[in-house]
Amino acid sequence: MVNKHFTSDLPTLLPPSSQECSRRQFLGRIGAGVGAISAAGLVVGEGQGAWAAGVQRPNWNSKSVKKEFGLQEGLVYMNNGTLGPVPNRVITASTNAWREMELNPAGNGFGTTLQQAEAVRQKAADYLECDLDEIVIMPNTTQSMNAVAQGLHLSEGDRVLTTDQEHPGGVRCWEYYEKRFGVGIDRAVIPTPPESEEEIVDLLAAQITPKTKVISVAHVTTTTGLVLPIAKIAELAESNNCILCVDGAQGPGAMNINVRELNCDTYATSAHKWMLAPKGTGLLYINKRAAEKVDSLRLQDGYRYYTATSGTLDMPAAIGLGASIDFLTEIGKPRIEEWSLYLREMMYEKFLHMPKVTIFSPEAGTMASPLVTVGCEGMTGGDIAAALGKQDIVVKVVPYGNRISTHLYNDEEDVEKVVSAIKQLLG
């Protein structure tokens, strides 16, 4: 829903009937209308046909949205899961903040510029739908996970439960504990894709022991874009007296997320991916109930942007993060998720009927995200990525082959180009 704390001169973006949509209603709501995106002329309402009979195209002006970004002319950028492009207005916000700070580095750096950076915490809390005293601005997901792990003070014999689908940045902190302090790590093997959310929960439950202190999982896996049922895993963690730490690098900005509803203890994300913020910005949510358990040095002096234990950070980047949150909020979290999933399903269906292609990502539903991973017979992921790169198409190489992302600046033409290019490569 549009955040009630955000104020703007812009028109309301979502009709009341669409503000309460959930991911479970995706196929039923795929064609709901939208209003204006910005006063700069991004008007949503471009009439085009859908990619398949029976599927309605969201009213979305792709060309106007693309103009908000400075992507290279002709580039088909489908690797938002690694790094997202920054809207032009975000670059302007960061640049202006930097120039202002350098007029009087100490005076402004610990005055107006710092005040602007600190104000971004409230925007971030509103965006993730939590309280101000539960949010910390961090450089990235990895440093957030490290801070949480360092604050839990695990000891020899304790165990951490995770999966075989985690990003190295989300588990390296636990591997450090394993190497230095004798903490054990158990990994549930997740099928690609699993049959149901219940299967995922059951696989995790089967690995829990009386020594398990932490469950650490990705919200959306970097390997296949699988969405894990975090709220259900939270119930499992609570019933076994475990802390639930979530690597949310691939979540916010792509999906309509309310961290309170997830009910996890900690949630770390990189804003420079789907939130389209400056590189080196991220967020860490720590549920109030878990705050006393996460006794991290980084958080000793509170969650403010600048503290004695945080040191001086990149304030212009943080201010840019605030501008990116404004941009995403203007459009609306449900609208962005809807459009990204619409393109994702278009791509999924085309790959589904293509010989020599194996899809490792879930079909449409609650386990699907705007990330699709495919393997191509007779070619490695590196082969495919290199060949596509020569055609100005950017995708990600992952263990299963290639991961392809769809976000708000992508359109049907992008999907057609990447699918057609892969089809030609396979002959």
Tab-separated table of C-alpha atoms in Angstrom:
chain	number	residue	atom	x	y	z
A	1	MET	CA	0.000	0.000	0.000
A	2	VAL	CA	1.065	3.628	-0.346
A	3	ASN	CA	2.782	4.610	2.876
A	4	LYS	CA	0.552	6.809	4.995
A	5	HIS	CA	3.553	8.739	6.327
A	6	PHE	CA	4.688	9.850	2.856
A	7	THR	CA	3.429	13.239	1.733
A	8	SER	CA	3.612	14.542	-1.807
A	9	ASP	CA	1.954	16.905	-4.238
A	10	LEU	CA	1.527	13.962	-6.591
A	11	PRO	CA	-1.877	12.409	-7.242
A	12	THR	CA	-2.874	9.233	-5.447
A	13	LEU	CA	-1.200	6.350	-7.226
A	14	LEU	CA	-3.446	3.446	-6.393
A	15	PRO	CA	-7.198	3.072	-6.442
A	16	PRO	CA	-8.497	1.948	-3.033
A	17	SER	CA	-9.445	-1.456	-4.398
A	18	SER	CA	-5.839	-2.228	-5.315
A	19	GLN	CA	-4.119	-1.058	-2.160
A	20	GLU	CA	-4.796	-4.215	-0.196
A	21	CYS	CA	-3.613	-6.672	-2.857
A	22	SER	CA	-1.442	-9.589	-1.756
A	23	ARG	CA	1.009	-11.702	-3.716
A	24	ARG	CA	-1.441	-14.594	-3.574
A	25	GLN	CA	-3.831	-12.555	-5.707
A	26	PHE	CA	-1.269	-11.813	-8.431
A	27	LEU	CA	-2.912	-13.580	-11.349
A	28	GLY	CA	-6.283	-12.130	-10.447
A	29	ARG	CA	-5.095	-8.553	-10.108
A	30	ILE	CA	-2.532	-8.376	-12.908
A	31	GLY	CA	-4.505	-5.829	-14.872
A	32	ALA	CA	-5.601	-3.298	-12.256
A	33	GLY	CA	-5.147	0.341	-13.275
A	34	VAL	CA	-2.730	2.910	-11.972
A	35	GLY	CA	-2.593	6.685	-11.799
A	36	ALA	CA	0.275	9.066	-12.455
A	37	ILE	CA	3.782	8.187	-11.361
A	38	SER	CA	5.239	11.655	-11.114
A	39	ALA	CA	4.677	15.301	-11.758
A	40	ALA	CA	7.466	15.076	-14.334
A	41	GLY	CA	5.128	13.374	-16.752
A	42	LEU	CA	5.445	9.662	-16.025
A	43	VAL	CA	1.821	8.890	-16.721
A	44	VAL	CA	0.845	5.273	-16.437
A	45	GLY	CA	-1.806	4.233	-18.905
A	46	GLU	CA	-0.214	3.039	-22.128
A	47	GLY	CA	-2.639	0.806	-23.987
A	48	GLN	CA	-0.952	-2.383	-25.187
A	49	GLY	CA	-2.055	-5.950	-25.506
A	50	ALA	CA	-0.949	-8.620	-23.054
A	51	TRP	CA	1.515	-11.355	-23.958
A	52	ALA	CA	-1.078	-14.135	-23.759
A	53	ALA	CA	-4.813	-14.591	-24.125
A	54	GLY	CA	-6.590	-14.312	-20.788
A	55	VAL	CA	-3.796	-12.252	-19.191
A	56	GLN	CA	-4.380	-8.535	-18.732
A	57	ARG	CA	-1.520	-6.106	-19.143
A	58	PRO	CA	-1.094	-3.642	-16.273
A	59	ASN	CA	-1.596	-0.040	-17.376
A	60	TRP	CA	2.036	0.969	-17.347
A	61	ASN	CA	3.913	3.500	-19.465
A	62	SER	CA	7.205	1.706	-20.010
A	63	LYS	CA	8.802	4.422	-22.122
A	64	SER	CA	8.175	7.126	-19.533
A	65	VAL	CA	9.572	4.977	-16.740
A	66	LYS	CA	12.708	4.199	-18.749
A	67	LYS	CA	13.349	7.926	-19.166
A	68	GLU	CA	13.856	8.180	-15.410
A	69	PHE	CA	17.088	6.205	-15.795
A	70	GLY	CA	20.385	6.915	-17.509
A	71	LEU	CA	20.936	3.422	-18.855
A	72	GLN	CA	23.085	3.121	-21.961
A	73	GLU	CA	21.042	3.561	-25.136
A	74	GLY	CA	19.900	0.195	-26.465
A	75	LEU	CA	21.047	-1.737	-23.387
A	76	VAL	CA	18.725	-4.532	-22.238
A	77	TYR	CA	19.588	-4.572	-18.542
A	78	MET	CA	18.201	-7.689	-16.855
A	79	ASN	CA	20.618	-8.106	-13.965
A	80	ASN	CA	18.963	-5.989	-11.305
A	81	GLY	CA	19.523	-8.881	-8.893
A	82	THR	CA	23.216	-7.932	-8.856
A	83	LEU	CA	23.063	-4.137	-9.033
A	84	GLY	CA	20.167	-1.872	-9.889
A	85	PRO	CA	20.434	1.330	-11.917
A	86	VAL	CA	19.884	4.562	-10.017
A	87	PRO	CA	17.125	6.951	-11.201
A	88	ASN	CA	18.386	10.310	-12.405
A	89	ARG	CA	16.645	12.117	-9.550
A	90	VAL	CA	18.578	9.983	-7.050
A	91	ILE	CA	21.882	10.913	-8.670
A	92	THR	CA	20.845	14.562	-8.419
A	93	ALA	CA	19.927	14.233	-4.734
A	94	SER	CA	23.240	12.599	-3.836
A	95	THR	CA	25.284	15.019	-5.935
A	96	ASN	CA	23.590	18.058	-4.430
A	97	ALA	CA	24.142	16.703	-0.918
A	98	TRP	CA	27.800	16.066	-1.658
A	99	ARG	CA	28.329	19.571	-3.030
A	100	GLU	CA	26.592	21.124	-0.031
A	101	MET	CA	28.644	19.097	2.426
A	102	GLU	CA	31.930	20.067	0.785
A	103	LEU	CA	31.141	23.775	1.165
A	104	ASN	CA	31.837	23.304	4.874
A	105	PRO	CA	32.867	19.669	5.506
A	106	ALA	CA	32.684	19.619	9.294
A	107	GLY	CA	29.986	22.253	9.648
A	108	ASN	CA	27.606	20.736	7.129
A	109	GLY	CA	28.865	17.172	7.473
A	110	PHE	CA	27.849	17.142	11.119
A	111	GLY	CA	25.046	19.646	10.586
A	112	THR	CA	22.508	19.864	7.774
A	113	THR	CA	23.914	16.979	5.708
A	114	LEU	CA	23.928	14.619	8.671
A	115	GLN	CA	20.408	15.710	9.601
A	116	GLN	CA	19.211	14.881	6.089
A	117	ALA	CA	20.912	11.479	6.229
A	118	GLU	CA	19.396	10.698	9.627
A	119	ALA	CA	15.928	11.632	8.324
A	120	VAL	CA	16.206	8.813	5.782
A	121	ARG	CA	15.841	6.285	8.595
A	122	GLN	CA	12.204	7.301	9.041
A	123	LYS	CA	11.571	6.941	5.317
A	124	ALA	CA	13.160	3.498	5.421
A	125	ALA	CA	11.102	2.480	8.445
A	126	ASP	CA	7.928	3.621	6.698
A	127	TYR	CA	8.903	1.772	3.527
A	128	LEU	CA	9.540	-1.526	5.319
A	129	GLU	CA	6.577	-0.826	7.642
A	130	CYS	CA	8.361	-0.965	10.983
A	131	ASP	CA	9.258	1.489	13.752
A	132	LEU	CA	12.116	3.983	13.567
A	133	ASP	CA	13.919	2.336	16.471
A	134	GLU	CA	14.011	-0.962	14.555
A	135	ILE	CA	15.927	0.264	11.487
A	136	VAL	CA	19.613	0.905	10.808
A	137	ILE	CA	21.146	2.276	7.606
A	138	MET	CA	24.024	-0.011	6.641
A	139	PRO	CA	26.337	-0.309	3.605
A	140	ASN	CA	24.945	-3.646	2.386
A	141	THR	CA	23.378	-6.982	3.301
A	142	THR	CA	26.684	-8.681	4.083
A	143	GLN	CA	27.764	-6.122	6.681
A	144	SER	CA	24.310	-6.275	8.232
A	145	MET	CA	24.466	-10.072	8.511
A	146	ASN	CA	27.976	-9.791	9.959
A	147	ALA	CA	26.793	-7.282	12.569
A	148	VAL	CA	23.914	-9.531	13.605
A	149	ALA	CA	26.091	-12.640	13.812
A	150	GLN	CA	28.740	-10.814	15.838
A	151	GLY	CA	26.066	-9.674	18.251
A	152	LEU	CA	24.634	-13.124	18.992
A	153	HIS	CA	27.747	-14.455	20.782
A	154	LEU	CA	27.372	-18.069	19.730
A	155	SER	CA	29.666	-20.609	21.363
A	156	GLU	CA	31.102	-24.048	20.680
A	157	GLY	CA	28.408	-26.654	20.180
A	158	ASP	CA	25.714	-24.191	19.122
A	159	ARG	CA	24.282	-24.798	15.648
A	160	VAL	CA	23.052	-22.577	12.830
A	161	LEU	CA	20.476	-23.884	10.355
A	162	THR	CA	20.534	-22.531	6.814
A	163	THR	CA	20.011	-23.851	3.256
A	164	ASP	CA	22.129	-24.852	0.271
A	165	GLN	CA	20.773	-21.877	-1.731
A	166	GLU	CA	22.327	-19.010	0.240
A	167	HIS	CA	24.489	-16.195	-1.087
A	168	PRO	CA	28.060	-16.365	0.310
A	169	GLY	CA	27.591	-12.923	1.840
A	170	GLY	CA	24.708	-14.257	3.912
A	171	VAL	CA	26.483	-17.294	5.360
A	172	ARG	CA	30.134	-16.279	5.581
A	173	CYS	CA	29.470	-14.853	9.051
A	174	TRP	CA	28.300	-18.271	10.259
A	175	GLU	CA	31.232	-20.003	8.575
A	176	TYR	CA	33.518	-17.666	10.529
A	177	TYR	CA	31.863	-18.819	13.763
A	178	GLU	CA	32.283	-22.414	12.609
A	179	LYS	CA	35.999	-21.988	11.947
A	180	ARG	CA	36.898	-19.898	14.985
A	181	PHE	CA	34.488	-21.014	17.711
A	182	GLY	CA	33.338	-24.504	16.743
A	183	VAL	CA	29.754	-23.566	15.905
A	184	GLY	CA	28.036	-26.161	13.713
A	185	ILE	CA	26.215	-25.396	10.463
A	186	ASP	CA	23.374	-27.507	9.075
A	187	ARG	CA	22.130	-26.954	5.522
A	188	ALA	CA	18.697	-28.009	4.325
A	189	VAL	CA	18.773	-29.026	0.660
A	190	ILE	CA	16.037	-27.129	-1.199
A	191	PRO	CA	14.740	-28.580	-4.511
A	192	THR	CA	14.871	-26.347	-7.592
A	193	PRO	CA	12.032	-25.684	-7.507
A	194	PRO	CA	10.250	-27.128	-4.446
A	195	GLU	CA	6.689	-28.377	-4.740
A	196	SER	CA	5.263	-26.165	-1.994
A	197	GLU	CA	6.013	-23.787	0.858
A	198	GLU	CA	5.239	-26.615	3.256
A	199	GLU	CA	8.002	-28.710	1.713
A	200	ILE	CA	10.511	-25.954	2.477
A	201	VAL	CA	9.368	-25.669	6.093
A	202	ASP	CA	9.444	-29.453	6.523
A	203	LEU	CA	12.981	-29.671	5.142
A	204	LEU	CA	14.141	-27.039	7.622
A	205	ALA	CA	12.244	-28.616	10.514
A	206	ALA	CA	13.931	-31.959	9.846
A	207	GLN	CA	17.345	-30.363	10.451
A	208	ILE	CA	16.569	-28.679	13.778
A	209	THR	CA	18.298	-30.072	16.861
A	210	PRO	CA	18.226	-29.029	20.536
A	211	LYS	CA	21.501	-27.212	19.810
A	212	THR	CA	20.058	-25.073	17.000
A	213	LYS	CA	20.182	-21.414	18.048
A	214	VAL	CA	19.790	-19.603	14.727
A	215	ILE	CA	17.848	-20.139	11.509
A	216	SER	CA	19.408	-18.047	8.751
A	217	VAL	CA	17.764	-18.053	5.316
A	218	ALA	CA	17.327	-15.873	2.262
A	219	HIS	CA	13.922	-14.327	1.681
A	220	VAL	CA	14.469	-14.642	-2.077
A	221	THR	CA	17.264	-16.970	-3.157
A	222	THR	CA	19.996	-15.477	-5.297
A	223	THR	CA	20.294	-18.739	-7.223
A	224	THR	CA	16.754	-19.201	-8.564
A	225	GLY	CA	14.582	-16.374	-7.215
A	226	LEU	CA	12.651	-18.739	-4.951
A	227	VAL	CA	10.608	-16.866	-2.319
A	228	LEU	CA	10.826	-18.653	1.014
A	229	PRO	CA	7.764	-18.568	3.325
A	230	ILE	CA	9.404	-16.416	5.991
A	231	ALA	CA	6.293	-16.020	8.163
A	232	LYS	CA	5.916	-19.810	8.347
A	233	ILE	CA	9.624	-20.251	9.040
A	234	ALA	CA	9.253	-17.637	11.795
A	235	GLU	CA	6.669	-19.889	13.458
A	236	LEU	CA	9.121	-22.777	13.230
A	237	ALA	CA	11.887	-20.653	14.743
A	238	GLU	CA	9.705	-19.408	17.581
A	239	SER	CA	8.480	-22.887	18.482
A	240	ASN	CA	12.098	-24.064	18.711
A	241	ASN	CA	13.411	-20.981	20.546
A	242	CYS	CA	15.610	-19.940	17.613
A	243	ILE	CA	16.554	-16.513	16.278
A	244	LEU	CA	15.420	-16.058	12.656
A	245	CYS	CA	17.851	-13.986	10.579
A	246	VAL	CA	16.785	-13.193	7.015
A	247	ASP	CA	19.015	-12.267	4.092
A	248	GLY	CA	16.636	-9.959	2.236
A	249	ALA	CA	19.024	-8.731	-0.449
A	250	GLN	CA	16.609	-9.680	-3.250
A	251	GLY	CA	13.386	-8.595	-1.539
A	252	PRO	CA	12.611	-4.893	-0.893
A	253	GLY	CA	12.074	-2.860	-4.030
A	254	ALA	CA	11.070	-5.961	-5.967
A	255	MET	CA	8.265	-7.141	-3.711
A	256	ASN	CA	5.603	-5.561	-1.535
A	257	ILE	CA	7.190	-6.337	1.816
A	258	ASN	CA	5.985	-5.603	5.334
A	259	VAL	CA	8.657	-6.838	7.743
A	260	ARG	CA	6.227	-6.912	10.659
A	261	GLU	CA	4.078	-9.431	8.810
A	262	LEU	CA	7.137	-11.594	8.163
A	263	ASN	CA	7.680	-11.744	11.947
A	264	CYS	CA	11.409	-12.464	11.637
A	265	ASP	CA	13.937	-11.277	14.210
A	266	THR	CA	16.329	-9.565	11.808
A	267	TYR	CA	16.082	-8.645	8.122
A	268	ALA	CA	19.038	-7.354	6.102
A	269	THR	CA	18.863	-5.898	2.609
A	270	SER	CA	20.992	-4.122	0.006
A	271	ALA	CA	19.235	-0.994	-1.205
A	272	HIS	CA	21.517	-0.788	-4.257
A	273	LYS	CA	19.697	-3.717	-5.842
A	274	TRP	CA	15.904	-3.570	-6.230
A	275	MET	CA	15.493	-0.351	-4.257
A	276	LEU	CA	17.545	1.426	-6.950
A	277	ALA	CA	19.615	3.340	-4.400
A	278	PRO	CA	23.270	4.440	-4.552
A	279	LYS	CA	25.845	1.661	-4.365
A	280	GLY	CA	26.928	0.945	-0.818
A	281	THR	CA	23.554	1.533	0.854
A	282	GLY	CA	21.516	-1.028	2.723
A	283	LEU	CA	19.120	-1.500	5.615
A	284	LEU	CA	19.023	-3.663	8.714
A	285	TYR	CA	15.765	-4.306	10.556
A	286	ILE	CA	15.953	-5.684	14.092
A	287	ASN	CA	12.647	-6.608	15.667
A	288	LYS	CA	12.255	-5.005	19.097
A	289	ARG	CA	11.887	-8.398	20.726
A	290	ALA	CA	15.306	-9.415	19.382
A	291	ALA	CA	17.159	-6.181	20.151
A	292	GLU	CA	18.576	-7.387	23.472
A	293	LYS	CA	19.802	-10.624	21.891
A	294	VAL	CA	21.711	-8.840	19.112
A	295	ASP	CA	24.478	-7.277	21.207
A	296	SER	CA	26.659	-6.081	18.331
A	297	LEU	CA	29.548	-3.640	18.662
A	298	ARG	CA	28.230	-1.794	15.594
A	299	LEU	CA	24.973	-1.116	17.435
A	300	GLN	CA	26.358	-0.310	20.891
A	301	ASP	CA	25.499	3.371	20.608
A	302	GLY	CA	22.085	2.952	19.052
A	303	TYR	CA	20.647	2.824	15.561
A	304	ARG	CA	21.242	6.434	14.515
A	305	TYR	CA	22.986	7.024	11.195
A	306	TYR	CA	26.137	8.379	12.853
A	307	THR	CA	27.333	7.023	16.193
A	308	ALA	CA	30.667	6.486	17.900
A	309	THR	CA	30.625	2.842	16.811
A	310	SER	CA	29.486	3.478	13.243
A	311	GLY	CA	31.961	6.218	12.429
A	312	THR	CA	31.587	8.520	9.451
A	313	LEU	CA	29.594	6.959	6.620
A	314	ASP	CA	28.643	8.057	3.098
A	315	MET	CA	26.029	10.695	3.890
A	316	PRO	CA	25.332	11.741	0.264
A	317	ALA	CA	24.647	8.087	-0.579
A	318	ALA	CA	22.217	7.826	2.337
A	319	ILE	CA	20.421	10.950	1.134
A	320	GLY	CA	20.226	9.328	-2.296
A	321	LEU	CA	18.668	6.298	-0.618
A	322	GLY	CA	15.967	8.607	0.699
A	323	ALA	CA	15.320	9.866	-2.832
A	324	SER	CA	15.068	6.306	-4.136
A	325	ILE	CA	12.530	5.460	-1.430
A	326	ASP	CA	10.525	8.534	-2.456
A	327	PHE	CA	10.624	7.345	-6.080
A	328	LEU	CA	9.462	3.821	-5.238
A	329	THR	CA	6.788	5.131	-2.892
A	330	GLU	CA	5.401	7.472	-5.552
A	331	ILE	CA	4.838	4.515	-7.850
A	332	GLY	CA	3.687	2.179	-5.082
A	333	LYS	CA	5.091	-1.135	-3.882
A	334	PRO	CA	2.131	-3.209	-5.146
A	335	ARG	CA	2.368	-1.631	-8.624
A	336	ILE	CA	6.075	-2.342	-8.960
A	337	GLU	CA	5.648	-5.940	-7.859
A	338	GLU	CA	2.729	-6.383	-10.225
A	339	TRP	CA	4.614	-5.086	-13.268
A	340	SER	CA	7.801	-7.006	-12.470
A	341	LEU	CA	5.882	-10.254	-12.013
A	342	TYR	CA	3.876	-9.637	-15.174
A	343	LEU	CA	7.114	-9.483	-17.176
A	344	ARG	CA	8.507	-12.413	-15.231
A	345	GLU	CA	5.537	-14.611	-16.105
A	346	MET	CA	5.769	-13.577	-19.746
A	347	MET	CA	9.400	-14.685	-19.801
A	348	TYR	CA	8.714	-17.859	-17.815
A	349	GLU	CA	5.982	-18.982	-20.207
A	350	LYS	CA	8.163	-18.393	-23.258
A	351	PHE	CA	11.032	-20.389	-21.771
A	352	LEU	CA	8.613	-23.124	-20.706
A	353	HIS	CA	7.841	-23.921	-24.338
A	354	MET	CA	11.409	-23.619	-25.597
A	355	PRO	CA	13.399	-26.803	-26.346
A	356	LYS	CA	16.832	-27.178	-24.705
A	357	VAL	CA	15.902	-24.835	-21.841
A	358	THR	CA	15.435	-25.965	-18.230
A	359	ILE	CA	13.741	-23.613	-15.758
A	360	PHE	CA	14.960	-23.836	-12.154
A	361	SER	CA	12.626	-21.171	-10.748
A	362	PRO	CA	9.085	-21.707	-9.403
A	363	GLU	CA	6.005	-21.226	-11.542
A	364	ALA	CA	3.623	-18.331	-10.833
A	365	GLY	CA	2.465	-18.156	-7.226
A	366	THR	CA	3.664	-17.205	-3.775
A	367	MET	CA	7.110	-18.732	-4.316
A	368	ALA	CA	7.791	-16.686	-7.483
A	369	SER	CA	9.830	-13.469	-7.600
A	370	PRO	CA	10.987	-11.234	-10.487
A	371	LEU	CA	14.018	-13.516	-10.922
A	372	VAL	CA	14.047	-16.467	-13.330
A	373	THR	CA	16.952	-18.902	-13.640
A	374	VAL	CA	17.363	-21.064	-16.728
A	375	GLY	CA	19.894	-23.597	-17.939
A	376	CYS	CA	20.622	-24.059	-21.642
A	377	GLU	CA	21.538	-27.436	-23.095
A	378	GLY	CA	25.039	-27.528	-24.555
A	379	MET	CA	26.061	-24.093	-23.261
A	380	THR	CA	27.335	-22.884	-19.911
A	381	GLY	CA	25.971	-19.843	-18.152
A	382	GLY	CA	29.210	-18.075	-18.995
A	383	ASP	CA	28.802	-18.917	-22.675
A	384	ILE	CA	25.258	-17.537	-22.724
A	385	ALA	CA	26.126	-14.367	-20.787
A	386	ALA	CA	29.100	-13.610	-23.037
A	387	ALA	CA	27.071	-14.119	-26.209
A	388	LEU	CA	24.203	-11.980	-24.909
A	389	GLY	CA	26.650	-9.309	-23.804
A	390	LYS	CA	27.755	-8.877	-27.406
A	391	GLN	CA	24.120	-7.997	-28.152
A	392	ASP	CA	23.957	-5.492	-25.253
A	393	ILE	CA	21.856	-7.848	-23.126
A	394	VAL	CA	22.996	-8.169	-19.504
A	395	VAL	CA	22.139	-11.265	-17.433
A	396	LYS	CA	23.762	-12.992	-14.449
A	397	VAL	CA	25.781	-16.217	-14.407
A	398	VAL	CA	24.702	-18.529	-11.559
A	399	PRO	CA	25.504	-22.198	-10.807
A	400	TYR	CA	22.425	-23.434	-12.697
A	401	GLY	CA	23.026	-21.296	-15.781
A	402	ASN	CA	21.702	-17.745	-16.052
A	403	ARG	CA	19.529	-15.610	-13.808
A	404	ILE	CA	17.355	-12.989	-15.494
A	405	SER	CA	15.702	-10.133	-13.568
A	406	THR	CA	12.679	-8.016	-14.460
A	407	HIS	CA	12.074	-4.660	-12.789
A	408	LEU	CA	10.064	-1.485	-13.286
A	409	TYR	CA	12.307	-0.067	-16.030
A	410	ASN	CA	12.009	-3.256	-18.140
A	411	ASP	CA	9.255	-3.875	-20.686
A	412	GLU	CA	7.900	-6.537	-23.025
A	413	GLU	CA	10.453	-5.656	-25.674
A	414	ASP	CA	13.278	-6.452	-23.247
A	415	VAL	CA	11.741	-9.844	-22.524
A	416	GLU	CA	11.281	-10.583	-26.220
A	417	LYS	CA	14.894	-9.649	-26.940
A	418	VAL	CA	16.459	-11.860	-24.275
A	419	VAL	CA	14.225	-14.843	-25.064
A	420	SER	CA	14.753	-14.480	-28.810
A	421	ALA	CA	18.516	-14.138	-28.387
A	422	ILE	CA	18.753	-17.309	-26.278
A	423	LYS	CA	16.550	-19.172	-28.749
A	424	GLN	CA	18.871	-18.213	-31.599
A	425	LEU	CA	21.948	-19.267	-29.629
A	426	LEU	CA	20.460	-22.718	-29.036
A	427	GLY	CA	19.646	-23.121	-32.739
